[in-house]
Short mmCIF file of N, CA and C in Angstrom, two decimals:
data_model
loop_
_atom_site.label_atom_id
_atom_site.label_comp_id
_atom_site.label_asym_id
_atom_site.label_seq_id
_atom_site.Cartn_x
_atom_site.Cartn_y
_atom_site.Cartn_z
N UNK A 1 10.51 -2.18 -1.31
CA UNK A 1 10.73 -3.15 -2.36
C UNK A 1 9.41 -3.47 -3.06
N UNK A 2 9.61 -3.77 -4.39
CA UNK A 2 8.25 -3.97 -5.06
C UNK A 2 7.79 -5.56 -4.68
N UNK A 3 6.72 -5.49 -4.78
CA UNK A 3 6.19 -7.15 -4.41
C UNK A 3 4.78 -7.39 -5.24
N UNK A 4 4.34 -8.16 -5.21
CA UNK A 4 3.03 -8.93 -5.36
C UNK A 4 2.18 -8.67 -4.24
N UNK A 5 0.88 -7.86 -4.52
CA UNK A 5 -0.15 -7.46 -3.42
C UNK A 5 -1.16 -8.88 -2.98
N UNK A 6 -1.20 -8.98 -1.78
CA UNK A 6 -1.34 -10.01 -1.14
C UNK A 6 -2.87 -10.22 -0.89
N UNK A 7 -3.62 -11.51 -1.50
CA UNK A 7 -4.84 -11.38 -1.70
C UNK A 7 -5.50 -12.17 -0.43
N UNK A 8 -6.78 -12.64 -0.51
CA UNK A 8 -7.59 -13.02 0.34
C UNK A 8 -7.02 -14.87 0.21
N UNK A 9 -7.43 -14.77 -1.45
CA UNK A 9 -7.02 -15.94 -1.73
C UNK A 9 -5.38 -16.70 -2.02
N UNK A 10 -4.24 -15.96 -1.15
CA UNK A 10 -3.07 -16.53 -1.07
C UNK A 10 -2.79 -17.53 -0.02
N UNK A 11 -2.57 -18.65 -0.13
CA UNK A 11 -2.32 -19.69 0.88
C UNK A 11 -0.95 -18.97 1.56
N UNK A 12 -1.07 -18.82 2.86
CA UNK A 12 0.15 -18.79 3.59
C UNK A 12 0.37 -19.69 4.70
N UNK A 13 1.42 -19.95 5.76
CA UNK A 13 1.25 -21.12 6.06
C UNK A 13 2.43 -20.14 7.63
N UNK A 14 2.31 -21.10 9.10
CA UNK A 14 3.01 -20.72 9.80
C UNK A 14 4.89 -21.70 9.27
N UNK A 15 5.54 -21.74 10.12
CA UNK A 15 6.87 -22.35 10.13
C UNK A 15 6.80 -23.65 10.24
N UNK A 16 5.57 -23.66 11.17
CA UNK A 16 5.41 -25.42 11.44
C UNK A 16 4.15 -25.58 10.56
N UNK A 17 3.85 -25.58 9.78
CA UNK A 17 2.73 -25.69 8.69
C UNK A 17 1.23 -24.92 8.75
N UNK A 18 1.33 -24.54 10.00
CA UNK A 18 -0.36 -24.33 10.36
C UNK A 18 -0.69 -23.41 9.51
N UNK A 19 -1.71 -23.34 9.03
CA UNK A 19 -2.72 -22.97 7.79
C UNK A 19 -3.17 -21.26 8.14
N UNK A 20 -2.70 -20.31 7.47
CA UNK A 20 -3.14 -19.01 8.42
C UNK A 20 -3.98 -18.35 7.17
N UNK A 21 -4.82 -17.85 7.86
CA UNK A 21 -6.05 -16.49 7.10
C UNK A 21 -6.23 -15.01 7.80
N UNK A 22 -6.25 -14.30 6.72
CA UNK A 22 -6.71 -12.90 7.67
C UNK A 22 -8.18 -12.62 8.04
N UNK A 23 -8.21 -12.04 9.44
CA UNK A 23 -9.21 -11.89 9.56
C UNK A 23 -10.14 -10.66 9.14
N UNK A 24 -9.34 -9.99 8.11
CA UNK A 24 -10.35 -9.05 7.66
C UNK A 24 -9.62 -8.32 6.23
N UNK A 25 -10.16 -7.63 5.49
CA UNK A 25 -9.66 -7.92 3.84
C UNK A 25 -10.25 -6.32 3.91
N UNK A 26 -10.19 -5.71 2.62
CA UNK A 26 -10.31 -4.69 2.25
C UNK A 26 -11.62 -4.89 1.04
N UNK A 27 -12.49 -5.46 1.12
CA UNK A 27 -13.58 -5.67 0.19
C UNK A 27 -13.63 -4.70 -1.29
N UNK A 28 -13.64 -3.50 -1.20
CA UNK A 28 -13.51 -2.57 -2.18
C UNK A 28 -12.51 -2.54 -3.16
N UNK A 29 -11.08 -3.30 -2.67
CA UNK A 29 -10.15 -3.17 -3.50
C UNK A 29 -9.86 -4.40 -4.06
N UNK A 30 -9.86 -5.13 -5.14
CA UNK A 30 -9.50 -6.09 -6.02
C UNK A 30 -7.98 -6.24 -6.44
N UNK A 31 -7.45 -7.64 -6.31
CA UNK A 31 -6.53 -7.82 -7.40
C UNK A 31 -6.91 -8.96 -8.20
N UNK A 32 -7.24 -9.20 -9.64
CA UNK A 32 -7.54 -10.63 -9.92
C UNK A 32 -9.11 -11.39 -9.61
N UNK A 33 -9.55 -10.16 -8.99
CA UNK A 33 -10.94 -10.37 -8.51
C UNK A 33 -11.29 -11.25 -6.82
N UNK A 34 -9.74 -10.20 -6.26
CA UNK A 34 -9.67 -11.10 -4.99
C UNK A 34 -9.42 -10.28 -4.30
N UNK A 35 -10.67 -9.77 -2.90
CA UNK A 35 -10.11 -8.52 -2.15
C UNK A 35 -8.54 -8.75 -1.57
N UNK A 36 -8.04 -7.04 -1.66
CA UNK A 36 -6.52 -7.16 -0.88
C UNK A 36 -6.28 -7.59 0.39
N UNK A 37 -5.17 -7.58 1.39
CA UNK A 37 -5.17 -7.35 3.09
C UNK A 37 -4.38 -5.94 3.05
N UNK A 38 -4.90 -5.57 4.06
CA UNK A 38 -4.08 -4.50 4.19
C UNK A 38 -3.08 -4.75 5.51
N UNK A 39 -2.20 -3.98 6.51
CA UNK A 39 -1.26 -4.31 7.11
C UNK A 39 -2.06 -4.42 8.38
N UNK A 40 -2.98 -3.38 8.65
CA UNK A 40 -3.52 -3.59 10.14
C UNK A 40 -4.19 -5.13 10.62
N UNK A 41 -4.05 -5.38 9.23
CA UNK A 41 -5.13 -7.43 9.44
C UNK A 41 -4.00 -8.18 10.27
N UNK A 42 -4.91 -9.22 11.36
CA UNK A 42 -4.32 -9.80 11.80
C UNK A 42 -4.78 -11.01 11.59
N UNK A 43 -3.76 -12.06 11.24
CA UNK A 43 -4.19 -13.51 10.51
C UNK A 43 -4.23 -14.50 11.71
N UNK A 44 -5.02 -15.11 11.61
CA UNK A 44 -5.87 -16.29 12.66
C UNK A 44 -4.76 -17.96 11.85
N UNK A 45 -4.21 -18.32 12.87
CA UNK A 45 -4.14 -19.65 12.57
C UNK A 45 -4.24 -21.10 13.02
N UNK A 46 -4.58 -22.01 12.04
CA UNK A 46 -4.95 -23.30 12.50
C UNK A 46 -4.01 -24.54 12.33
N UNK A 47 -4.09 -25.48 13.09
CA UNK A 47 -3.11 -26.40 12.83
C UNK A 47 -1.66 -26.40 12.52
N UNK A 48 -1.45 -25.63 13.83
CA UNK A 48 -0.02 -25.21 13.96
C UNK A 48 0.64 -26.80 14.47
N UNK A 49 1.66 -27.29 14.24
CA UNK A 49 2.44 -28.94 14.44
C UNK A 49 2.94 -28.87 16.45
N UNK A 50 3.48 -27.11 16.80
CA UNK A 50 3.97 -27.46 17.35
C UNK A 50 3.69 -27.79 18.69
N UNK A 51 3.99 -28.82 19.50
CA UNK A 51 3.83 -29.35 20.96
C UNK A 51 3.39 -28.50 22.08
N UNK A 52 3.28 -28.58 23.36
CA UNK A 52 1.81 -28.34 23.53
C UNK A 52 1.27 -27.49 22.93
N UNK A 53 -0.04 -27.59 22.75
CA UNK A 53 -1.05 -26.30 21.78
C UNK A 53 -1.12 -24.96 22.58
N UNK A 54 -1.06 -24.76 23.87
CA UNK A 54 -0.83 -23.14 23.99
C UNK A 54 0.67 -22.83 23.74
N UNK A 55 1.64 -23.75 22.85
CA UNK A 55 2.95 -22.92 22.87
C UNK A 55 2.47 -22.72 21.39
N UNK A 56 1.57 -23.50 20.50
CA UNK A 56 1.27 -23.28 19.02
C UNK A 56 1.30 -22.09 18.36
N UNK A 57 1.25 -21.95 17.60
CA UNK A 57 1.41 -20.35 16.57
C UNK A 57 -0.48 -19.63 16.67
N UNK A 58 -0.87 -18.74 17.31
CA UNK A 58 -1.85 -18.91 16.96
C UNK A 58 -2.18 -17.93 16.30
N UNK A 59 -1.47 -16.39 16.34
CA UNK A 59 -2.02 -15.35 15.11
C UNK A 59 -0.87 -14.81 14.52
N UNK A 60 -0.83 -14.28 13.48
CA UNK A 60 0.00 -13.67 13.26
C UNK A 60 0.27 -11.94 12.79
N UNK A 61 0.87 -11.08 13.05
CA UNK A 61 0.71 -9.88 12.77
C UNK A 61 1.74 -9.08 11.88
N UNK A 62 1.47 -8.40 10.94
CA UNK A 62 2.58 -8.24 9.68
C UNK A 62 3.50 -6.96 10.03
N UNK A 63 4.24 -6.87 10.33
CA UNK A 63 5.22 -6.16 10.52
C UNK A 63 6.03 -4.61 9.47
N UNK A 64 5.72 -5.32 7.98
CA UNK A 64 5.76 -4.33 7.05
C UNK A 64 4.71 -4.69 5.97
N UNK A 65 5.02 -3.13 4.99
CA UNK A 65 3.63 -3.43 4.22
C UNK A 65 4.60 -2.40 3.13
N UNK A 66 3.17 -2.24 2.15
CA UNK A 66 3.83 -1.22 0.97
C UNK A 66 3.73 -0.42 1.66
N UNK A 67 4.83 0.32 0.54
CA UNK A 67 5.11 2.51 0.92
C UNK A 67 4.10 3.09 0.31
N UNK A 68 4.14 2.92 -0.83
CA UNK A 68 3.52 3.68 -1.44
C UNK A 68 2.15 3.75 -2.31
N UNK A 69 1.64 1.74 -2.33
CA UNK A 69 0.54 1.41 -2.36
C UNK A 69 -0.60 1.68 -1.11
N UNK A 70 -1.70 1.90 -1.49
CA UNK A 70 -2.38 1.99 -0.02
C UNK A 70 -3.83 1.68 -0.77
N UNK A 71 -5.08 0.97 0.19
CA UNK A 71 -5.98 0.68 -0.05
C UNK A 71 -7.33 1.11 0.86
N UNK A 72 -8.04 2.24 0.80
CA UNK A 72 -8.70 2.70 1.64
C UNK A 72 -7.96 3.40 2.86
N UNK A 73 -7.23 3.94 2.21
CA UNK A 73 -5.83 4.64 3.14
C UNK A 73 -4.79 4.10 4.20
N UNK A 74 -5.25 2.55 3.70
CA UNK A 74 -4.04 1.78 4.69
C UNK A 74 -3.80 1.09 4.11
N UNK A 75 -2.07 0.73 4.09
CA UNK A 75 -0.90 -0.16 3.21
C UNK A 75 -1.07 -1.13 2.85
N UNK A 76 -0.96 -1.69 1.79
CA UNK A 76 -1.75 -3.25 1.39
C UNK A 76 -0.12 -4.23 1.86
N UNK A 77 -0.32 -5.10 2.11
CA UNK A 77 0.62 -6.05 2.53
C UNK A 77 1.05 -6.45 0.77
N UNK A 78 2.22 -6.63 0.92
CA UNK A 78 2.87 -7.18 -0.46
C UNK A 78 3.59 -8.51 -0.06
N UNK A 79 4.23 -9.26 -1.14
CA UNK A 79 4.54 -10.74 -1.47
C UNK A 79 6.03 -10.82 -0.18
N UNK A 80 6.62 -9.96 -0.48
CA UNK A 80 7.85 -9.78 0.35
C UNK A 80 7.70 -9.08 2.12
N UNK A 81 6.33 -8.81 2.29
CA UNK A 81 6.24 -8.23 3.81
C UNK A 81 6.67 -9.22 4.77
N UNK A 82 6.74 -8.64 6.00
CA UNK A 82 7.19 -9.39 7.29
C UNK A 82 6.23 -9.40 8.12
N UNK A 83 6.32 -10.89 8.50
CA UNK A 83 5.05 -11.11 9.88
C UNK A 83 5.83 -11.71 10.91
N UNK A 84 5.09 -11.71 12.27
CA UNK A 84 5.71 -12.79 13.14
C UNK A 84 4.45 -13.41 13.68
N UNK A 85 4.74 -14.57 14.11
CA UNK A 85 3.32 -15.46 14.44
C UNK A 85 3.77 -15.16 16.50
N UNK A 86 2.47 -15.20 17.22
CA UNK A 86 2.31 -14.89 18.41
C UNK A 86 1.93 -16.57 18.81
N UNK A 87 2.17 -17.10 19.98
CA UNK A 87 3.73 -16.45 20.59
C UNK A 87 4.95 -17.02 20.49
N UNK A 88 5.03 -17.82 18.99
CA UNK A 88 6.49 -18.58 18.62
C UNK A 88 7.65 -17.53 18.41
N UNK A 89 6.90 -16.28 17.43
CA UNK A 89 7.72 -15.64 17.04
C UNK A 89 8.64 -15.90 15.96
N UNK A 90 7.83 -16.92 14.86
CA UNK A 90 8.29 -17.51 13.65
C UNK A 90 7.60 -16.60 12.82
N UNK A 91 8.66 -16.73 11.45
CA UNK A 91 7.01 -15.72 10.51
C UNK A 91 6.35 -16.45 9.86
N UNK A 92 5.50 -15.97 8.73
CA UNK A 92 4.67 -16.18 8.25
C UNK A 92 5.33 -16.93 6.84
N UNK A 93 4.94 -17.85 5.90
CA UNK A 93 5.57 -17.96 4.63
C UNK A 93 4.04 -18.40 3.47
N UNK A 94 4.64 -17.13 2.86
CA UNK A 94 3.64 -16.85 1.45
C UNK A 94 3.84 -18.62 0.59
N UNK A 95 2.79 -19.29 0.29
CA UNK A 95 2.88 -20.10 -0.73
C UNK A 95 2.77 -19.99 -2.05
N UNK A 96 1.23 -19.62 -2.22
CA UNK A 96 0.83 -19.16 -3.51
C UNK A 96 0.21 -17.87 -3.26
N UNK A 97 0.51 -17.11 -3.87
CA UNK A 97 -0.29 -15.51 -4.07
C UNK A 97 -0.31 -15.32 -5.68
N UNK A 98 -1.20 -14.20 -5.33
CA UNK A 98 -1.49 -14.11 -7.44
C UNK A 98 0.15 -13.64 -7.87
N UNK A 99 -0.13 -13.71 -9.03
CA UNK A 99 1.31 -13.05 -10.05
C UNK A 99 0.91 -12.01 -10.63
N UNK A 100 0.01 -11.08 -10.97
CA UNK A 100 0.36 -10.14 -11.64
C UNK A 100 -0.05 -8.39 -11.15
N UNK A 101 -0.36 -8.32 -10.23
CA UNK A 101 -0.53 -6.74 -9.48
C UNK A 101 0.32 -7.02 -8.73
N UNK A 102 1.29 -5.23 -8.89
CA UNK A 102 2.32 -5.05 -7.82
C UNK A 102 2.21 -4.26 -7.36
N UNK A 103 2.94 -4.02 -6.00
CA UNK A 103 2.88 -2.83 -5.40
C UNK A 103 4.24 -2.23 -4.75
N UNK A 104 4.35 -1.16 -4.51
CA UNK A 104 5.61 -0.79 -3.82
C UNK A 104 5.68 -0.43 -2.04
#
C-alpha cells in the first residue's frame, strides 16, 4: 500500500501515550529535509502510562515496511506500517508525519 515515508521528525506515540523515537535513521536519505527510518530501526520508548513500569511499553519494532521503496538498500517504513511495542504487544500510532513523499 502506498503511504507517507516516515521521518525522524514524526511524533509517534505507544497505546498508552508513551512518547517513542527511533533509534537510528538513515542520514543520507531526506524527506522534507528530515532523515528517513528504515524497517530494521528499533524505536526506544518513554513514558509509557501503563502500571507497573516493567509491564510498560518499552521498544518497539516495525513489522512491515515499503516494497518497493528502499533507502540504502533497506525498506523505509511508511505512514501505514505495522509495529508492536515489547512487551505489551500494542502498536505503535503515527501522529504527525510529513505529507508529501510517498512510498510504496
Amino acid at each position: 500500500m502506498p503511504g507517507f515515508l516516515l521521518t525522524v521528525g514524526a511524533v509517534t506515540q505507544c497505546a498508552h501515550g508513551g512518547v517513542a523515537q527511533p533509534l537510528g535513521v538513515i542520514p543520507r536519505v531526506k524527506a522534507l529535509g528530515q532523515p528517513v527510518v528504515a524497517q530494521p530501526t528499533v524505536y526506544s520508548i518513554a513514558g509509557c502510562s501503563v502500571k507497573p513500569p516493567p509491564a510498560a511499553c518499552a521498544t518497539a519494532q516495525w513489522l512491515t515496511a515499503g516494497t518497493r521503496v528502499k533507502a540504502m538498500g533497506l525498506p523505509v517504513l511508511l505512514q501505514d506500517s505495522q509495529s508492536t511495542c515489547t512487551p505489551t504487544g500494542t502498536p505503535l500510532t503515527i501522529i504527525v508525519n510529513q505529507s508529501r513523499v510517498r512510498g510504496i
